[in-house]
CSV table of C-alpha atoms in Angstrom, one decimal:
chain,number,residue,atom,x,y,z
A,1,UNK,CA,24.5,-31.3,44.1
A,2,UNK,CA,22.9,-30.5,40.5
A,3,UNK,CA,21.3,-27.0,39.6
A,4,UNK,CA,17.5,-26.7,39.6
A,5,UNK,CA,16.2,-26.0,36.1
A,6,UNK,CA,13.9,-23.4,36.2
A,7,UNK,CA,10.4,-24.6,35.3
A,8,UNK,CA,7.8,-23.2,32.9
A,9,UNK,CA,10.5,-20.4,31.5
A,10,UNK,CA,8.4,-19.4,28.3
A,11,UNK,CA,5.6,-18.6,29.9
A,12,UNK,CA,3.4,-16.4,27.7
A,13,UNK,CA,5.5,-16.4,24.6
A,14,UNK,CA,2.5,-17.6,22.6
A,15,UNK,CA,0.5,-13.8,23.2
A,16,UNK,CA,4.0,-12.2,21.5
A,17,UNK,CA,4.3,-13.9,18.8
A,18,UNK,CA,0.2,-13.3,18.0
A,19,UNK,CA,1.3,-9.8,18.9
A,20,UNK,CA,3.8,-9.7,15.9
A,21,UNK,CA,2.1,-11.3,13.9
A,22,UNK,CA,-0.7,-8.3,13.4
A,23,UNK,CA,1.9,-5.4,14.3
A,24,UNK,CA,3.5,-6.0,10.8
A,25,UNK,CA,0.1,-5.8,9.0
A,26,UNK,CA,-0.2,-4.2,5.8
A,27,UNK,CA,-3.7,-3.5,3.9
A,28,UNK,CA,-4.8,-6.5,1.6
A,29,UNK,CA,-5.0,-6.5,-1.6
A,30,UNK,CA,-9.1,-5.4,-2.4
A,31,UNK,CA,-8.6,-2.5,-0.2
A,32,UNK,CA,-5.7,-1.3,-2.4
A,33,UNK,CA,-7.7,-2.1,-5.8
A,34,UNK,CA,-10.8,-1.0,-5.0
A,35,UNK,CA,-10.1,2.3,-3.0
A,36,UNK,CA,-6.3,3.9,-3.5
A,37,UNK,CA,-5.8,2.9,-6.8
A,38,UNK,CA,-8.6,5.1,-7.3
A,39,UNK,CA,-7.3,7.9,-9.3
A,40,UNK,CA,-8.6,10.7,-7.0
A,41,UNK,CA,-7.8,8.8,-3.9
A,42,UNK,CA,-4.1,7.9,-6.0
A,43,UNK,CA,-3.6,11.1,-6.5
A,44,UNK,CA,-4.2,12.3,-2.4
A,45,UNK,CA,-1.7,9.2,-1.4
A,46,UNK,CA,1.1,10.7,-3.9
A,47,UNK,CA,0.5,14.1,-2.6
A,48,UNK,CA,0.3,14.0,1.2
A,49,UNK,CA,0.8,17.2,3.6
A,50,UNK,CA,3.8,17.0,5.8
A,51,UNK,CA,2.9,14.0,9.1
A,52,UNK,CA,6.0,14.1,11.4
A,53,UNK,CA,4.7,10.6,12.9
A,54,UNK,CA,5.0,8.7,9.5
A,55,UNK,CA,7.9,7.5,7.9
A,56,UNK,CA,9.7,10.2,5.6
A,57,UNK,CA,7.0,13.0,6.5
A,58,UNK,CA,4.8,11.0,4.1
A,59,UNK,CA,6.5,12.4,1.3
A,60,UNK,CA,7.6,9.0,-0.6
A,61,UNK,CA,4.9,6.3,-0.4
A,62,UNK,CA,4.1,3.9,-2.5
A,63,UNK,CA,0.7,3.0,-3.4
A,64,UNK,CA,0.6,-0.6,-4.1
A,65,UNK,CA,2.6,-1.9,-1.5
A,66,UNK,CA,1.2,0.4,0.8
A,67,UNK,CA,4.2,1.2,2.2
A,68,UNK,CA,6.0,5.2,3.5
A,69,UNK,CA,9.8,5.4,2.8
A,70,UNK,CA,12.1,7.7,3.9
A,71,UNK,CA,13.9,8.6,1.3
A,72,UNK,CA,12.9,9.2,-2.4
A,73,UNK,CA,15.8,7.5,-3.3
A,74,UNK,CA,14.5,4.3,-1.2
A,75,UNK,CA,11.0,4.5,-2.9
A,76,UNK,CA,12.8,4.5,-6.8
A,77,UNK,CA,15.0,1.7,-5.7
A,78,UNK,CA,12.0,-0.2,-4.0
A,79,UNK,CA,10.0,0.2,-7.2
A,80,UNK,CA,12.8,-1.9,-9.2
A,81,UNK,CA,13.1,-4.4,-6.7
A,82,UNK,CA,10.7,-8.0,-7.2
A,83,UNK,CA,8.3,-7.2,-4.1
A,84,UNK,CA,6.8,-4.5,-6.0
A,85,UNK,CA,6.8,-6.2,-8.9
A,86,UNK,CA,5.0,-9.1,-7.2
A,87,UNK,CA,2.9,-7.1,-5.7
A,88,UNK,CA,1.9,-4.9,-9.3
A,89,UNK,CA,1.4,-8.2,-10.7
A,90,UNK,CA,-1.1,-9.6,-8.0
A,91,UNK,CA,-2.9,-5.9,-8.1
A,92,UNK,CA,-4.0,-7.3,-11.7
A,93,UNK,CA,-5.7,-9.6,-11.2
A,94,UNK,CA,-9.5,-8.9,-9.9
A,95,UNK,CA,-10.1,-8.7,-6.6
A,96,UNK,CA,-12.7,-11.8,-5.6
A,97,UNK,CA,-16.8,-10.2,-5.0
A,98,UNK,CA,-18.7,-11.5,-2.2
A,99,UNK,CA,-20.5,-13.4,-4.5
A,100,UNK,CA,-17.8,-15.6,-6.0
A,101,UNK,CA,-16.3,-16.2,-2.1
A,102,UNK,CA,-20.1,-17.4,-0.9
A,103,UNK,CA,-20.0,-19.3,-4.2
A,104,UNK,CA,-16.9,-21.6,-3.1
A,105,UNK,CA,-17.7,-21.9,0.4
A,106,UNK,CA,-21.0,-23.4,-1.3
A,107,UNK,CA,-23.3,-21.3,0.4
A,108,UNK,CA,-24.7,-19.2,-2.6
A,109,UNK,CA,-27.6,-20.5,-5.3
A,110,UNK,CA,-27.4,-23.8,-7.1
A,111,UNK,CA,-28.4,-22.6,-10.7
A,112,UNK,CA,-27.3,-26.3,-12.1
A,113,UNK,CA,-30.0,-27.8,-10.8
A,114,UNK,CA,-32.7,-25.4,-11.6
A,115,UNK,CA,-31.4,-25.4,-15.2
A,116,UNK,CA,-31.2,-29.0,-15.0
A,117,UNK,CA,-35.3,-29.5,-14.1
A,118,UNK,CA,-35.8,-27.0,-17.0
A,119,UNK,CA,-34.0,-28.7,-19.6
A,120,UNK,CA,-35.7,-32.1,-18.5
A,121,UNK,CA,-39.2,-30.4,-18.5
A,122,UNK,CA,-38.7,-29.6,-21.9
A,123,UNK,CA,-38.0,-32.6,-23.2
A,124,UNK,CA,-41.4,-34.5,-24.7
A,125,UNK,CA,-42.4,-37.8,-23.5
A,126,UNK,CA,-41.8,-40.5,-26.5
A,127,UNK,CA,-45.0,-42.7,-26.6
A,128,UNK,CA,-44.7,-46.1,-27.2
């Protein structure tokens, strides 16, 4: 006589993976640009009060990436490595406005065509 295969044995391994997937989550790039690399709000980050729940104390963080270390020794070595660089290089570019994201999903103002009945209006009539 055979064995019986179990049936249906990976039953809800879709809902962990999703789980992963967000648990990992860092914060995006605008929020970095727009509000730590603020030189106040820089300044806060670099200079946290002791937090015995956060990596380190939250005495070595890097403000690019995001990102608490434990050591300082990690954070110098992390900030030679090419994932910071990557992500220093990405920071320089400008973060995309509401307007420009509308823009591409084609959702914000035509201003071709407006200019376009303009120039045409403009134009005299040649009579023949």
């Amino acid at each position: 006589m055979t064995r019986l295969r179990r049936s249906r044995t990976h039953k809800a391994q879709r809902d962990v993976h999703r789980a992963g997937r967000t648990r990992a989550r860092t914060k995006d790039l605008d929020q970095i640009q727009l509000i730590d690399l603020d030189p106040k709000n820089r300044a806060k980050l670099e200079a946290q009060d002791i937090d015995y729940e956060k990596p380190g104390l939250a005495q070595h963080y890097c403000v690019e990436c995001a990102k608490y270390y434990e050591t300082d020794h990690a954070l110098q070595s992390h900030w030679k490595s090419k994932v910071h660089k990557r992500r220093c290089k990405a920071l320089k570019e400008p973060a995309y406005t509401i307007e420009e994201s509308e823009h591409a999903a084609g959702l914000g103002r035509d201003d071709r065509r407006a200019a376009a009945v303009v120039a045409d209006s403009d134009v005299p009539m040649s009579q023949s």
